[in-house]
């Protein structure tokens, strides 16, 4: 079974592409994470987790869900991480998690996709994004083939820089930067409530027709990128900046 979490669509696209190649179901974890649903799941075929990379590791909300959810049936689990550049030493932490869950770690592979972290980086145009996704297709196919054959993903030893990025930098980055204090809605807001609906943590509510953010943000960028009017900004840096959602669907 393929399980995925996706804020702006990159990981969703990869999950569904892999599902199509190996003829397996792709399940969105959005409702389970939002509802804190840790009920047992079962699959006879290997588990495949497809998630974005947040500060060189899997998102903490996905980590929490995995730690608290019993996965039965197959004991093999693969990890596919979409990223803008690299995943650091994410695999080292995933192997430790698998050991704790008594599951067989089948490796972690990165798929470079268009940048969506508008809080820090510039996002591509639609044309640029389509080119990047086309370039990623062979990597997706190779990952799917390895899963289909029951082979472990080829792993590379983590360099010292990778360990620092996934360790110290990740630990410092979350408390210092991952919060919602810089999000706000402009006069372009039409009070449609889409930002409320797409938040995986239920962190947004409408007050007098305008979104208000609480303190459980995970920086998935779903609210700012999926707003139909581009009415949400993140401080000053996102003004007039291209929003990003994956331009390809399965």
CSV table of C-alpha atoms in Angstrom, one decimal:
chain,number,residue,atom,x,y,z
A,1,UNK,CA,0.0,0.0,0.0
A,2,UNK,CA,1.2,3.5,-0.9
A,3,UNK,CA,0.7,6.1,1.8
A,4,UNK,CA,1.3,9.8,1.0
A,5,UNK,CA,1.2,13.2,2.4
A,6,UNK,CA,1.4,16.3,0.2
A,7,UNK,CA,0.9,20.0,0.7
A,8,UNK,CA,1.1,21.3,-2.8
A,9,UNK,CA,0.9,18.1,-4.9
A,10,UNK,CA,4.5,16.9,-5.6
A,11,UNK,CA,4.3,13.9,-3.4
A,12,UNK,CA,0.8,13.1,-4.4
A,13,UNK,CA,1.8,13.0,-8.1
A,14,UNK,CA,4.8,10.8,-7.3
A,15,UNK,CA,2.7,8.4,-5.1
A,16,UNK,CA,0.0,8.0,-7.8
A,17,UNK,CA,2.6,7.5,-10.5
A,18,UNK,CA,4.2,4.8,-8.5
A,19,UNK,CA,0.8,3.3,-7.8
A,20,UNK,CA,0.0,3.2,-11.5
A,21,UNK,CA,3.2,1.5,-12.3
A,22,UNK,CA,3.0,-1.2,-9.6
A,23,UNK,CA,-0.8,-1.4,-9.7
A,24,UNK,CA,-1.2,-0.6,-6.0
A,25,UNK,CA,-3.5,1.7,-4.1
A,26,UNK,CA,-2.3,5.2,-3.1
A,27,UNK,CA,-3.9,6.5,0.1
A,28,UNK,CA,-3.8,10.2,1.1
A,29,UNK,CA,-2.9,10.6,4.8
A,30,UNK,CA,-4.4,14.0,5.0
A,31,UNK,CA,-7.6,13.1,6.9
A,32,UNK,CA,-5.7,10.7,9.2
A,33,UNK,CA,-3.2,13.3,10.2
A,34,UNK,CA,-5.7,16.1,10.6
A,35,UNK,CA,-8.0,13.9,12.6
A,36,UNK,CA,-5.2,12.3,14.6
A,37,UNK,CA,-6.4,8.9,13.5
A,38,UNK,CA,-3.9,6.4,14.6
A,39,UNK,CA,-6.0,3.3,13.9
A,40,UNK,CA,-4.3,0.2,12.7
A,41,UNK,CA,-3.8,-0.3,8.9
A,42,UNK,CA,-3.1,-3.5,7.1
A,43,UNK,CA,-1.5,-4.3,3.8
A,44,UNK,CA,-0.3,-7.6,2.2
A,45,UNK,CA,2.0,-5.8,-0.2
A,46,UNK,CA,5.0,-3.7,0.9
A,47,UNK,CA,4.3,-0.3,2.5
A,48,UNK,CA,5.5,2.7,0.5
A,49,UNK,CA,5.6,6.1,2.2
A,50,UNK,CA,5.8,9.1,-0.2
A,51,UNK,CA,6.4,12.4,1.5
A,52,UNK,CA,8.0,15.8,1.0
A,53,UNK,CA,11.3,16.7,2.6
A,54,UNK,CA,11.1,19.2,5.4
A,55,UNK,CA,14.5,20.4,6.7
A,56,UNK,CA,16.2,17.3,5.4
A,57,UNK,CA,13.9,14.8,7.1
A,58,UNK,CA,10.3,13.6,6.7
A,59,UNK,CA,7.7,16.0,8.0
A,60,UNK,CA,7.3,15.8,11.8
A,61,UNK,CA,3.5,15.4,11.4
A,62,UNK,CA,4.2,12.2,9.3
A,63,UNK,CA,6.8,11.0,11.8
A,64,UNK,CA,4.3,11.3,14.6
A,65,UNK,CA,1.6,9.5,12.7
A,66,UNK,CA,4.0,6.6,11.9
A,67,UNK,CA,5.2,6.4,15.5
A,68,UNK,CA,1.6,6.0,16.7
A,69,UNK,CA,0.1,3.9,14.0
A,70,UNK,CA,0.4,0.1,13.9
A,71,UNK,CA,1.0,-1.2,10.3
A,72,UNK,CA,0.2,-4.9,10.0
A,73,UNK,CA,0.6,-7.4,7.3
A,74,UNK,CA,3.7,-6.8,5.3
A,75,UNK,CA,6.8,-5.8,7.3
A,76,UNK,CA,8.7,-4.2,4.4
A,77,UNK,CA,8.5,-0.4,4.1
A,78,UNK,CA,10.0,1.9,1.4
A,79,UNK,CA,10.4,5.6,1.7
A,80,UNK,CA,10.2,8.0,-1.3
A,81,UNK,CA,10.9,11.6,-0.5
A,82,UNK,CA,10.3,14.5,-2.9
A,83,UNK,CA,12.7,17.4,-2.5
A,84,UNK,CA,14.0,20.6,-4.0
A,85,UNK,CA,17.7,19.6,-3.6
A,86,UNK,CA,18.6,16.7,-1.3
A,87,UNK,CA,17.3,14.8,1.7
A,88,UNK,CA,20.5,14.9,3.8
A,89,UNK,CA,20.7,12.0,6.2
A,90,UNK,CA,16.9,11.4,6.3
A,91,UNK,CA,17.5,7.7,5.7
A,92,UNK,CA,19.4,7.3,8.9
A,93,UNK,CA,16.5,8.5,10.9
A,94,UNK,CA,14.0,6.4,8.9
A,95,UNK,CA,16.1,3.3,9.5
A,96,UNK,CA,16.0,4.0,13.3
A,97,UNK,CA,12.2,4.5,13.1
A,98,UNK,CA,11.8,1.2,11.3
A,99,UNK,CA,13.9,-0.6,13.9
A,100,UNK,CA,11.7,0.8,16.6
A,101,UNK,CA,8.6,-0.4,14.7
A,102,UNK,CA,10.2,-3.8,14.0
A,103,UNK,CA,9.7,-3.2,10.2
A,104,UNK,CA,12.1,-4.0,7.4
A,105,UNK,CA,13.6,-0.8,6.1
A,106,UNK,CA,13.8,-1.1,2.3
A,107,UNK,CA,15.6,2.2,1.8
A,108,UNK,CA,14.9,5.8,1.0
A,109,UNK,CA,15.1,7.4,-2.4
A,110,UNK,CA,14.9,11.1,-3.3
A,111,UNK,CA,12.9,12.5,-6.2
A,112,UNK,CA,13.9,16.0,-7.2
A,113,UNK,CA,10.7,18.0,-7.9
A,114,UNK,CA,9.9,21.7,-8.4
A,115,UNK,CA,10.5,23.9,-5.4
A,116,UNK,CA,7.3,24.7,-3.4
A,117,UNK,CA,8.7,26.2,-0.2
A,118,UNK,CA,7.7,29.7,-1.0
A,119,UNK,CA,8.5,30.9,2.6
A,120,UNK,CA,12.2,30.7,1.7
A,121,UNK,CA,12.7,30.0,-2.0
A,122,UNK,CA,11.4,31.2,-5.3
A,123,UNK,CA,9.0,28.9,-7.0
A,124,UNK,CA,9.2,27.9,-10.7
A,125,UNK,CA,6.9,29.0,-13.5
A,126,UNK,CA,4.5,26.3,-14.9
A,127,UNK,CA,6.7,25.7,-17.9
A,128,UNK,CA,9.8,25.3,-15.6
A,129,UNK,CA,7.9,23.0,-13.3
A,130,UNK,CA,6.7,20.8,-16.2
A,131,UNK,CA,10.3,20.5,-17.4
A,132,UNK,CA,11.5,19.5,-13.9
A,133,UNK,CA,8.8,16.9,-13.5
A,134,UNK,CA,9.7,15.4,-16.9
A,135,UNK,CA,13.3,15.2,-15.8
A,136,UNK,CA,12.1,13.3,-12.6
A,137,UNK,CA,10.1,10.7,-14.4
A,138,UNK,CA,13.0,8.2,-14.9
A,139,UNK,CA,13.8,8.4,-11.2
A,140,UNK,CA,10.1,7.7,-10.4
A,141,UNK,CA,10.1,4.7,-12.8
A,142,UNK,CA,13.3,3.3,-11.2
A,143,UNK,CA,11.8,3.6,-7.7
A,144,UNK,CA,8.6,1.8,-8.9
A,145,UNK,CA,10.6,-1.0,-10.6
A,146,UNK,CA,12.6,-1.6,-7.4
A,147,UNK,CA,9.4,-1.8,-5.3
A,148,UNK,CA,7.8,-4.1,-7.9
A,149,UNK,CA,10.8,-6.5,-7.8
A,150,UNK,CA,11.0,-6.4,-4.0
A,151,UNK,CA,14.6,-4.9,-4.2
A,152,UNK,CA,16.0,-2.5,-1.6
A,153,UNK,CA,16.7,1.0,-2.8
A,154,UNK,CA,20.3,1.7,-3.5
A,155,UNK,CA,21.7,3.6,-0.5
A,156,UNK,CA,24.6,6.0,-0.2
A,157,UNK,CA,26.6,6.7,2.9
A,158,UNK,CA,25.7,10.0,4.5
A,159,UNK,CA,28.4,12.7,4.5
A,160,UNK,CA,29.2,14.8,7.5
A,161,UNK,CA,27.2,17.7,6.0
A,162,UNK,CA,24.2,15.4,5.5
A,163,UNK,CA,24.3,14.4,9.2
A,164,UNK,CA,24.5,18.0,10.3
A,165,UNK,CA,21.6,19.1,8.1
A,166,UNK,CA,19.2,16.4,9.2
A,167,UNK,CA,20.4,16.6,12.8
A,168,UNK,CA,21.5,19.9,14.2
A,169,UNK,CA,20.0,22.1,11.5
A,170,UNK,CA,16.7,20.3,11.6
A,171,UNK,CA,16.5,20.6,15.3
A,172,UNK,CA,17.2,24.3,15.3
A,173,UNK,CA,15.1,25.1,12.2
A,174,UNK,CA,11.7,23.9,13.4
A,175,UNK,CA,11.4,25.9,16.6
A,176,UNK,CA,13.0,29.0,15.1
A,177,UNK,CA,11.2,29.1,11.8
A,178,UNK,CA,8.3,26.7,11.4
A,179,UNK,CA,5.4,28.8,12.7
A,180,UNK,CA,2.5,30.7,11.2
A,181,UNK,CA,3.2,34.2,12.6
A,182,UNK,CA,4.1,35.7,9.2
A,183,UNK,CA,1.0,34.4,7.3
A,184,UNK,CA,-1.7,36.9,6.6
A,185,UNK,CA,-4.6,37.5,4.2
A,186,UNK,CA,-4.8,40.6,2.0
A,187,UNK,CA,-7.9,42.4,0.8
A,188,UNK,CA,-8.0,40.0,-2.1
A,189,UNK,CA,-9.4,37.4,0.2
A,190,UNK,CA,-13.0,36.3,-0.8
A,191,UNK,CA,-13.7,34.3,2.4
A,192,UNK,CA,-14.0,31.0,0.5
A,193,UNK,CA,-12.5,29.0,3.4
A,194,UNK,CA,-10.2,26.9,1.2
A,195,UNK,CA,-7.2,27.6,3.4
A,196,UNK,CA,-9.2,26.2,6.3
A,197,UNK,CA,-10.0,23.0,4.4
A,198,UNK,CA,-6.5,22.3,3.1
A,199,UNK,CA,-4.6,22.8,6.3
A,200,UNK,CA,-3.5,19.3,7.5
A,201,UNK,CA,-3.4,20.4,11.2
A,202,UNK,CA,-6.7,22.3,11.3
A,203,UNK,CA,-4.6,25.3,12.2
A,204,UNK,CA,-6.7,27.9,10.3
A,205,UNK,CA,-10.1,29.3,11.2
A,206,UNK,CA,-12.1,32.2,9.7
A,207,UNK,CA,-12.9,35.2,11.8
A,208,UNK,CA,-15.2,37.8,10.2
A,209,UNK,CA,-14.5,36.1,7.0
A,210,UNK,CA,-10.7,36.3,7.2
A,211,UNK,CA,-8.3,33.4,8.0
A,212,UNK,CA,-6.6,33.4,11.3
A,213,UNK,CA,-3.6,31.1,12.0
A,214,UNK,CA,-3.0,29.3,15.3
A,215,UNK,CA,0.3,27.8,16.5
A,216,UNK,CA,0.3,24.3,15.0
A,217,UNK,CA,1.7,25.2,11.5
A,218,UNK,CA,4.0,22.7,9.7
A,219,UNK,CA,4.9,24.9,6.8
A,220,UNK,CA,3.4,22.7,4.2
A,221,UNK,CA,2.5,25.8,2.1
A,222,UNK,CA,-0.9,24.4,1.2
A,223,UNK,CA,-2.8,27.5,2.4
A,224,UNK,CA,-0.7,30.1,0.5
A,225,UNK,CA,-0.2,28.0,-2.6
A,226,UNK,CA,-3.8,26.7,-3.0
A,227,UNK,CA,-5.6,30.0,-2.3
A,228,UNK,CA,-7.6,30.6,-5.5
A,229,UNK,CA,-7.0,34.4,-5.3
A,230,UNK,CA,-3.4,34.4,-4.2
A,231,UNK,CA,-4.7,36.4,-1.2
A,232,UNK,CA,-2.3,34.9,1.4
A,233,UNK,CA,1.1,36.3,1.9
A,234,UNK,CA,4.1,35.2,4.0
A,235,UNK,CA,5.6,38.4,5.3
A,236,UNK,CA,6.9,40.6,2.5
A,237,UNK,CA,8.9,38.0,0.5
A,238,UNK,CA,6.0,36.4,-1.3
A,239,UNK,CA,4.5,39.5,-2.7
A,240,UNK,CA,4.1,39.1,-6.5
A,241,UNK,CA,5.8,35.7,-6.2
A,242,UNK,CA,4.5,32.8,-8.3
A,243,UNK,CA,2.5,30.3,-6.2
A,244,UNK,CA,3.1,26.6,-6.8
A,245,UNK,CA,0.9,23.5,-7.0
A,246,UNK,CA,1.9,20.5,-9.0
A,247,UNK,CA,0.8,21.1,-12.6
A,248,UNK,CA,0.5,17.3,-13.4
A,249,UNK,CA,-2.2,15.0,-12.1
A,250,UNK,CA,-2.8,11.2,-12.4
